[in-house]
Coordinates of C-alpha atoms in Angstrom, one line a residue:
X548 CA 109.0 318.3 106.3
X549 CA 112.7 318.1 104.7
X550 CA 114.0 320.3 102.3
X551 CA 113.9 317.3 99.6
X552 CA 110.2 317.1 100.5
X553 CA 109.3 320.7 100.1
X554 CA 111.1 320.6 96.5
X555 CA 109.3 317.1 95.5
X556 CA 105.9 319.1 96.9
X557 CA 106.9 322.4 94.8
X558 CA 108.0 320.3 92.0
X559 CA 104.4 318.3 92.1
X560 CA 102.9 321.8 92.6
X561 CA 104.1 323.3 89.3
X562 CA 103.8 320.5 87.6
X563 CA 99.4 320.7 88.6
X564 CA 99.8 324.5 88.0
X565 CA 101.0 324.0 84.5
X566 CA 98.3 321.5 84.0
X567 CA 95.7 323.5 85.0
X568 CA 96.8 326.0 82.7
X569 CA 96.9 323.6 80.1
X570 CA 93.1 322.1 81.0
X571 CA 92.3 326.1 80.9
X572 CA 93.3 326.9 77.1
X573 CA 91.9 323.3 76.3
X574 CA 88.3 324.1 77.8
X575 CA 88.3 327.1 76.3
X576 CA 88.8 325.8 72.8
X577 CA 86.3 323.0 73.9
X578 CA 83.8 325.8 74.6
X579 CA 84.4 327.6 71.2
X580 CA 83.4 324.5 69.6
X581 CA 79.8 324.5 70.7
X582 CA 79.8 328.5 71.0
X583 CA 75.9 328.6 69.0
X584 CA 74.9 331.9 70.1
X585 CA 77.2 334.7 68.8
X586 CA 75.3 336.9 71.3
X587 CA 76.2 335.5 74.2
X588 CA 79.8 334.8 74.9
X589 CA 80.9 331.7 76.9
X590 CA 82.0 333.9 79.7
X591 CA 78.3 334.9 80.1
X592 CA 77.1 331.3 79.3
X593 CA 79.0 330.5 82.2
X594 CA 77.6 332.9 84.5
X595 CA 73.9 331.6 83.1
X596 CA 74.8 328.3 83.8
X597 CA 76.1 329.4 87.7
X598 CA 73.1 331.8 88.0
X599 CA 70.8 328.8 87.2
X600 CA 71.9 327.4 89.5
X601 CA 72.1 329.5 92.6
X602 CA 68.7 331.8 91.6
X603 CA 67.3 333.5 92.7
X604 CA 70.0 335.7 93.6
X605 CA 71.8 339.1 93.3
X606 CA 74.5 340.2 91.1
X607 CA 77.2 341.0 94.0
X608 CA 76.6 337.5 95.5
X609 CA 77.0 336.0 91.9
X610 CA 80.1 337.8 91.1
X611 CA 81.7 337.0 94.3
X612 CA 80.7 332.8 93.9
X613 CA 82.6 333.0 90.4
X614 CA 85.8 335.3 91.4
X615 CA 85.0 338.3 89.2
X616 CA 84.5 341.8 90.2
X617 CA 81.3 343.4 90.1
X618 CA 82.1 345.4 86.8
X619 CA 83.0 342.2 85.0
X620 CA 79.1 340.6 86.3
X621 CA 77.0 343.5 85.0
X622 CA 78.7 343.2 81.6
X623 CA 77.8 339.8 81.5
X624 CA 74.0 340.2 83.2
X625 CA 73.8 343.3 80.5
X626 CA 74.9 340.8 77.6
X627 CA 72.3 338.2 78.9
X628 CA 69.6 340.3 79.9
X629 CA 69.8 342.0 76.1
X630 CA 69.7 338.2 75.0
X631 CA 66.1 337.5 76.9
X632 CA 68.0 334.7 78.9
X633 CA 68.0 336.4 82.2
X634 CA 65.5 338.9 84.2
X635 CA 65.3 340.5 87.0
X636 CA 63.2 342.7 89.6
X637 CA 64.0 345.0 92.1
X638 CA 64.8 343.7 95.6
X639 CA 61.4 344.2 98.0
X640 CA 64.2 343.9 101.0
X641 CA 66.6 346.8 99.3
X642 CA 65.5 348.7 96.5
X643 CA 68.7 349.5 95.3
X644 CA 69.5 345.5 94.4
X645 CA 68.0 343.6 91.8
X646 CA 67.0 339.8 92.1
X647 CA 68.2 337.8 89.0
X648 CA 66.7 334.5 87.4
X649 CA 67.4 332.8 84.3
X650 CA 64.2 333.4 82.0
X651 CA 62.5 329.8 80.0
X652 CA 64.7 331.1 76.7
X653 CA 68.1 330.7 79.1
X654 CA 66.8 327.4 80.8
X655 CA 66.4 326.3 76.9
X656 CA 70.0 327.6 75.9
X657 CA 71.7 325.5 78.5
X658 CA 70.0 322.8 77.9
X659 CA 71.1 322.5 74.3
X660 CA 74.5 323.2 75.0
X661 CA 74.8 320.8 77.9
X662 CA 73.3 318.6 75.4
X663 CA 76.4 319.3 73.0
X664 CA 79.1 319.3 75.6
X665 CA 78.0 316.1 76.9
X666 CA 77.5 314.5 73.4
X667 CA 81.0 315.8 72.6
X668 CA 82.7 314.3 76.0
X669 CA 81.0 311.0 75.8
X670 CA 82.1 310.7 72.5
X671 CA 86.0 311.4 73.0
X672 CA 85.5 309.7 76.6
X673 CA 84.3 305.9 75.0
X674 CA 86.5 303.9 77.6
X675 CA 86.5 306.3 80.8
X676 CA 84.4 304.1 83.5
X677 CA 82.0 306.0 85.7
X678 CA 84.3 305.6 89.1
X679 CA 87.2 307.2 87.2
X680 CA 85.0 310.4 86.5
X681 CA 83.7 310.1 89.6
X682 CA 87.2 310.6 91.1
X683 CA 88.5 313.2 88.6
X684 CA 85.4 315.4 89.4
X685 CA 85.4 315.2 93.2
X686 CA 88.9 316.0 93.3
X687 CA 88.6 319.2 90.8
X688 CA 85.7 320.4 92.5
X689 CA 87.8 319.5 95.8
X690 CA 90.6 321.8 94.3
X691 CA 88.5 324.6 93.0
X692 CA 86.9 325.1 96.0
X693 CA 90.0 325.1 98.0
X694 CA 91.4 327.5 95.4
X695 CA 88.4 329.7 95.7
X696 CA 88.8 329.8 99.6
X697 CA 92.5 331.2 98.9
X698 CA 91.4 333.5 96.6
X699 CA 88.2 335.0 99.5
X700 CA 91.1 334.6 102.2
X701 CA 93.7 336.7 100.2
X702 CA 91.4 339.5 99.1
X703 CA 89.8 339.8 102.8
X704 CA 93.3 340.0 103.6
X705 CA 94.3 342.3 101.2
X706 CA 91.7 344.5 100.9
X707 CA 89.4 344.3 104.3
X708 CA 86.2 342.7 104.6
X709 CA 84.8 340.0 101.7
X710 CA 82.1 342.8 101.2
X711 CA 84.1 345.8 100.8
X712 CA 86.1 343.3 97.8
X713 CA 83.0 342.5 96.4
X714 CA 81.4 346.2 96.0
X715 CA 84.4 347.5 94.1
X716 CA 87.0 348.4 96.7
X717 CA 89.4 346.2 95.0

């Protein structure tokens, strides 16, 4: 690659970084919008909606799937647990882990604010055809996954094995 290609690529680079951080503040004020439990905060809706997905699982393995340290993930399982959304047991593999699921009360919290997230989209998305979303989601979840790859890589790198980042060594 040329030099006048590596700028065009840096210049293209920025130019997504800046947009990402725009889409950022944007989907958080998005999220405030439809924020109907003062209890739980969206950063712990978001970990109810991941944990729904992905249960049953354990709170290392949950906070390593999002990017956030292990201190960051009990706040949040503490926030939802005190908010009957999500339970959990001790491990009958290792006693000292806990296996988490999202309780009916959680599964009925998402699915009224999914319902009001979608309701909002479709309504400020009237003339967006199904093959553009398509294309916008499979190349975000395309990007996030490549970004989260970086992120495992770097901290491995940086701080040894991706389970001695994940129990607190950070």
């Amino acid at each position: 690659m040329d030099k006048s290609s590596d700028t065009q690529a840096d210049s293209q680079i920025k130019g997504l970084l800046d947009e990402l951080a725009r889409s950022s503040r944007i989907l958080r004020v998005f999220s405030h919008m439809d924020q109907t439990d003062p209890e739980v905060s969206n950063a712990s809706h978001h970990v109810l909606k991941t944990l729904n997905s992905r249960e049953p699982t354990h709170a290392a393995d949950l906070a390593q799937f999002l990017g956030i340290g292990t201190a960051a993930m009990s706040r949040h399982l503490t926030e939802l647990e005190d908010s009957g959304l999500v339970a959990k047991r001790s491990s009958k593999i290792d006693a000292r882990r806990h296996v988490l699921w999202v309780t009916e009360a959680g599964r009925a919290k998402l699915e009224f604010r999914d319902r009001l997230r979608l309701e909002r989209m479709r309504g400020l998305l009237p003339d967006w055809d199904p093959e553009r979303l398509t294309q916008i989601s499979q190349a975000l979840s395309e990007l996030n996954d490549t970004m989260m790859r970086g992120i495992h890589s770097q901290r491995t790198e940086q701080f040894g094995t991706a389970g001695e980042a994940e129990h607190g060594q950070e």
